[in-house]
Short mmCIF file of C-alpha atoms in Angstrom, two decimals:
data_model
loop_
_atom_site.label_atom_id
_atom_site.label_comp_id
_atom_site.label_asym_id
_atom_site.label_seq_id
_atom_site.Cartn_x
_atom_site.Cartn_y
_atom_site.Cartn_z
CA UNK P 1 111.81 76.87 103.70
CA UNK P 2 108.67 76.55 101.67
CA UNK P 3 108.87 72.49 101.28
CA UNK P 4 109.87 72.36 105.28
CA UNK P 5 109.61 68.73 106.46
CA UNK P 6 110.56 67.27 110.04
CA UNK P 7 111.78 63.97 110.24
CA UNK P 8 112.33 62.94 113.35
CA UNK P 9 115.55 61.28 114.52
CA UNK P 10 113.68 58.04 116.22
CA UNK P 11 110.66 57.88 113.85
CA UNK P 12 112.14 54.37 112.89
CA UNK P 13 111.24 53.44 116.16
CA UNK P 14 108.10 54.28 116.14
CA UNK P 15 105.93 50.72 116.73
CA UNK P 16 103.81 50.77 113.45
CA UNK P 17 106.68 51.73 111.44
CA UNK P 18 108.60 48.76 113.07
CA UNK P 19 106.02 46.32 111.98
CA UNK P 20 105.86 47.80 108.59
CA UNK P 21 109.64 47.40 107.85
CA UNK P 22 109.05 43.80 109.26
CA UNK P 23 107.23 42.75 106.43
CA UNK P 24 108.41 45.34 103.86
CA UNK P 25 111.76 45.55 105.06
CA UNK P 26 114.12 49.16 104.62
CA UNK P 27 112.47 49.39 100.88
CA UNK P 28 108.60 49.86 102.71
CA UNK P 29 110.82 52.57 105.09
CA UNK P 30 112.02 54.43 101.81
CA UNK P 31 108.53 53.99 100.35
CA UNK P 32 107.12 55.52 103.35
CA UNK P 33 109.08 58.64 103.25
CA UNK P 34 108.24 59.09 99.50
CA UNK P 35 104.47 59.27 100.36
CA UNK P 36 105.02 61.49 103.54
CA UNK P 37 106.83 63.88 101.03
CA UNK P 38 104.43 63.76 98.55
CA UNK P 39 101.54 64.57 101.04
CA UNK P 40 103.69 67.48 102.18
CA UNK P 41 103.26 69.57 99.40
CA UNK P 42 99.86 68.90 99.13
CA UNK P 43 96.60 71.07 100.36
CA UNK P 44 96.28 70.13 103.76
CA UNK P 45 98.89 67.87 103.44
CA UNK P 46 96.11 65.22 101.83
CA UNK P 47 95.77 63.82 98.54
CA UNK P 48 93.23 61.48 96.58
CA UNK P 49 93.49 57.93 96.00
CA UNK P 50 93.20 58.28 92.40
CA UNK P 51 96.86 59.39 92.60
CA UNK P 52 98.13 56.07 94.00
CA UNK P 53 98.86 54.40 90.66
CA UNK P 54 101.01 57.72 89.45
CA UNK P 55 102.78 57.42 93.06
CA UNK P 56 103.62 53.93 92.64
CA UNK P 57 105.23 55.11 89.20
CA UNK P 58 107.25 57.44 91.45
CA UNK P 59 108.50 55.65 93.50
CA UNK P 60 109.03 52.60 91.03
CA UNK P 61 106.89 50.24 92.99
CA UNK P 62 104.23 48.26 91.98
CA UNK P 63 100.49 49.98 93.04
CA UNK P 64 99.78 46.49 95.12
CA UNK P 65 102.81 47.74 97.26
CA UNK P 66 101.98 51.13 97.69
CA UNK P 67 98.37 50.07 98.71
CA UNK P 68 99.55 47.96 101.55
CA UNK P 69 102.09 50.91 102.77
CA UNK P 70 99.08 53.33 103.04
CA UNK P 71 96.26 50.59 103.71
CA UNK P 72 97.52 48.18 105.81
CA UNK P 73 100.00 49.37 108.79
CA UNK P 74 97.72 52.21 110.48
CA UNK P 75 100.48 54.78 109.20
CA UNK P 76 97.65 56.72 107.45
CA UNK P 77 94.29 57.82 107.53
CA UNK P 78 92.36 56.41 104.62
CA UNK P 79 89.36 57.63 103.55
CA UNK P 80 86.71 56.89 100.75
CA UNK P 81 88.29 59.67 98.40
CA UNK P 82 91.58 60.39 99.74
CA UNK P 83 94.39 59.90 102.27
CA UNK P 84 96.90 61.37 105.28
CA UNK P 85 99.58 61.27 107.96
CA UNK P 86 97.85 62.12 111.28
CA UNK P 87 101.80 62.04 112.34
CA UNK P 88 102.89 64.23 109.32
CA UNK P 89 99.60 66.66 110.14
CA UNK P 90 101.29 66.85 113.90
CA UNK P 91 104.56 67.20 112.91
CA UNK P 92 103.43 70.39 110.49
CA UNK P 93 101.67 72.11 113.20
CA UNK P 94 104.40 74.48 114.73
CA UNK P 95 105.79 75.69 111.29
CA UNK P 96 101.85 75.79 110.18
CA UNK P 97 101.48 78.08 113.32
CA UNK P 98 104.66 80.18 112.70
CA UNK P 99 103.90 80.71 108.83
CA UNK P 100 100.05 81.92 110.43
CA UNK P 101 101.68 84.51 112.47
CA UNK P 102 103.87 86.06 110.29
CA UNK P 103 100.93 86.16 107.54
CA UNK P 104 98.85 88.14 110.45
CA UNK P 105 101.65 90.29 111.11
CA UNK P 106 102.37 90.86 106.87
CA UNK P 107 98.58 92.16 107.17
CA UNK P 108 98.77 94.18 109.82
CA UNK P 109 102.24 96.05 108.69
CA UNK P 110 100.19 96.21 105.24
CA UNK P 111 97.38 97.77 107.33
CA UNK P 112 99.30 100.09 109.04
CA UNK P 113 101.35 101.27 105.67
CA UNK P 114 97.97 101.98 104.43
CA UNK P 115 96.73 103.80 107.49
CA UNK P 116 99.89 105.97 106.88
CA UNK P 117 99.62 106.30 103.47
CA UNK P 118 95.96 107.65 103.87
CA UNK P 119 97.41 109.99 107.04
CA UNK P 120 100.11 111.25 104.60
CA UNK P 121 97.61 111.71 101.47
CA UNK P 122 95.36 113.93 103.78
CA UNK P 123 97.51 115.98 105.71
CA UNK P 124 99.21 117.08 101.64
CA UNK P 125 95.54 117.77 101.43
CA UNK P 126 94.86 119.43 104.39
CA UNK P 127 98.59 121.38 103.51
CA UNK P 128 97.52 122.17 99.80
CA UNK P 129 93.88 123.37 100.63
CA UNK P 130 95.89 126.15 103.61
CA UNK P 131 98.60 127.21 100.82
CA UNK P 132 95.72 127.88 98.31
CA UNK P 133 93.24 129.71 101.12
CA UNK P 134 96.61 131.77 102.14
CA UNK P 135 97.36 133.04 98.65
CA UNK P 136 93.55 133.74 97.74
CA UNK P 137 92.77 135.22 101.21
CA UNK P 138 94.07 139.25 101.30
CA UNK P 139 96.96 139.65 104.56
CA UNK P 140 96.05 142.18 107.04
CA UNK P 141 97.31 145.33 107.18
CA UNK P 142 98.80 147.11 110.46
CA UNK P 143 95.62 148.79 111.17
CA UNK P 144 93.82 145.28 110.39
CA UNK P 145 92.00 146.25 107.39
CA UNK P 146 92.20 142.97 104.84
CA UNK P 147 93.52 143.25 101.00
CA UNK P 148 93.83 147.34 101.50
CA UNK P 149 95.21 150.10 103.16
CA UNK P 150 92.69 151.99 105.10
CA UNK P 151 92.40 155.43 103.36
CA UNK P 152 90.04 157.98 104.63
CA UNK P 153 91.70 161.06 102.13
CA UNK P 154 90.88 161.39 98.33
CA UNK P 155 94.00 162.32 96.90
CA UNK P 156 95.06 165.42 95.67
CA UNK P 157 94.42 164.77 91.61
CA UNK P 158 98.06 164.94 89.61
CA UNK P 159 98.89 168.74 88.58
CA UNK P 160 98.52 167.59 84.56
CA UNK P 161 94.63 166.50 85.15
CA UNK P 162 94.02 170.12 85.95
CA UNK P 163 94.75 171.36 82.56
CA UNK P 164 91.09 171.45 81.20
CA UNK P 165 92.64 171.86 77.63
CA UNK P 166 93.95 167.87 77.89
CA UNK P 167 91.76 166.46 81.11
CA UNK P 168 88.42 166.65 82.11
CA UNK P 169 89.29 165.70 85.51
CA UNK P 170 85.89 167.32 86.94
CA UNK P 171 83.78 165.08 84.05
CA UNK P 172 86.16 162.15 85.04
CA UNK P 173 84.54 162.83 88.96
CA UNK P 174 80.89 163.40 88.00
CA UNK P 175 81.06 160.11 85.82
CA UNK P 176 82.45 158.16 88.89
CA UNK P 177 79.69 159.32 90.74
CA UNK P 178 77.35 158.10 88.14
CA UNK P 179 78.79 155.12 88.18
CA UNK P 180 78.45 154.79 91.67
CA UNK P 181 82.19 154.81 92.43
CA UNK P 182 82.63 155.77 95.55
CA UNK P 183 84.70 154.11 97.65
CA UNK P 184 88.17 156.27 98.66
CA UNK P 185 90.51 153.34 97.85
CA UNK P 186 88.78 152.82 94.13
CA UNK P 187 88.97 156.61 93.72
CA UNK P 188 92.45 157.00 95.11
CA UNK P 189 93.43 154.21 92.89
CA UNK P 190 92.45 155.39 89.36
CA UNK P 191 94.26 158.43 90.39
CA UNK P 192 97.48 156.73 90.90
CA UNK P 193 97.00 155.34 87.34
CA UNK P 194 100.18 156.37 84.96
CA UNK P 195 99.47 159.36 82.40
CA UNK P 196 98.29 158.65 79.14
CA UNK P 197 99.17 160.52 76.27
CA UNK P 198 97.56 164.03 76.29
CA UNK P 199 94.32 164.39 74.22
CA UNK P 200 92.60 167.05 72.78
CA UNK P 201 89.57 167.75 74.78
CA UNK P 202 86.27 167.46 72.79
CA UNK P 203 84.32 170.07 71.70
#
């Protein structure tokens, strides 16, 4: 209820209002109400004078009437700019209070959505950056060595490399060495490699 406004049930008998319909009679009452209304939807519930003569319009009443319904009956407080209900400002305080709270607790659900959004973003992170060190770092083999299997034997060299009329599988050795390839596993490896199609040895 955005334009909320209490009215209580015995405000007519409220002294100042009494006086007021006196001398106004129930016209002044209904004239009163417009204002409060007005004020209502207003910053602070507050307005400036300058907006008497429009409010007079309003309310089809001349601006001498209006003036004495705000000036003269101690219903508002008048200032040199502007003017208010003290009674209206009262009356607004508990929904004033209740629309406070529930703005606090709209900010701090919106805090806590954002605390879990940012828990949420970083544990994908944290998630993503484990997937991607699992793929790029080698499992273990049973006897613990990483990305291998421990081999300690070169491997007997395939029957066809023998032929020295196709293979030079001694050259193919003494060129490893000169290139420093030592390690069993490398060795073992380029061993295992399929057979190409037999070429002449060179002269």
């Amino acid at each position: 209820m955005e334009a909320y406004l209490l009215h209580d049930a015995n405000a007519g008998s409220n002294l100042k209002l009494m006086i007021m319909i006196q001398e106004e009679g129930m016209k002044g009452y209904g004239i009163y109400w417009t204002v409060l209304e007005f004020l209502r939807l207003q910053n602070e519930y507050k307005a400036s004078l300058k907006v008497i003569p429009i409010l007079a319009q309003k309310a089809r009443v001349t601006t001498a009437t209006l003036k004495r319904i705000i000036y003269d009956y101690a219903l508002f407080e008048v200032n040199e700019t502007s003017f208010s209900s003290p009674g209206l400002s009262r009356r607004m305080e508990p929904w004033d209070a209740q629309q406070e709270a529930k703005k606090e607790a709209g900010r701090r659900g919106g805090l806590v959505n954002q605390q879990r959004i940012r828990d949420a973003k970083t544990s994908s992170a944290l998630a993503n950056k484990l997937n991607k060190e699992n793929k790029e770092t080698p499992s273990l083999s049973p006897q613990g060595e990483t990305g291998r299997r421990k081999e300690e034997i070169l491997l007997t060299p395939p029957e066809y490399t023998l032929n020295r009329q196709t293979h030079n599988y001694q050259g193919l050795m003494e060129e490893l060495a000169r290139q420093k390839v030592t390690d069993i596993h490398d060795l073992n490896a380029i061993l295992r490699l399929p057979r190409h199609p037999e070429t002449a040895k060179a002269s």
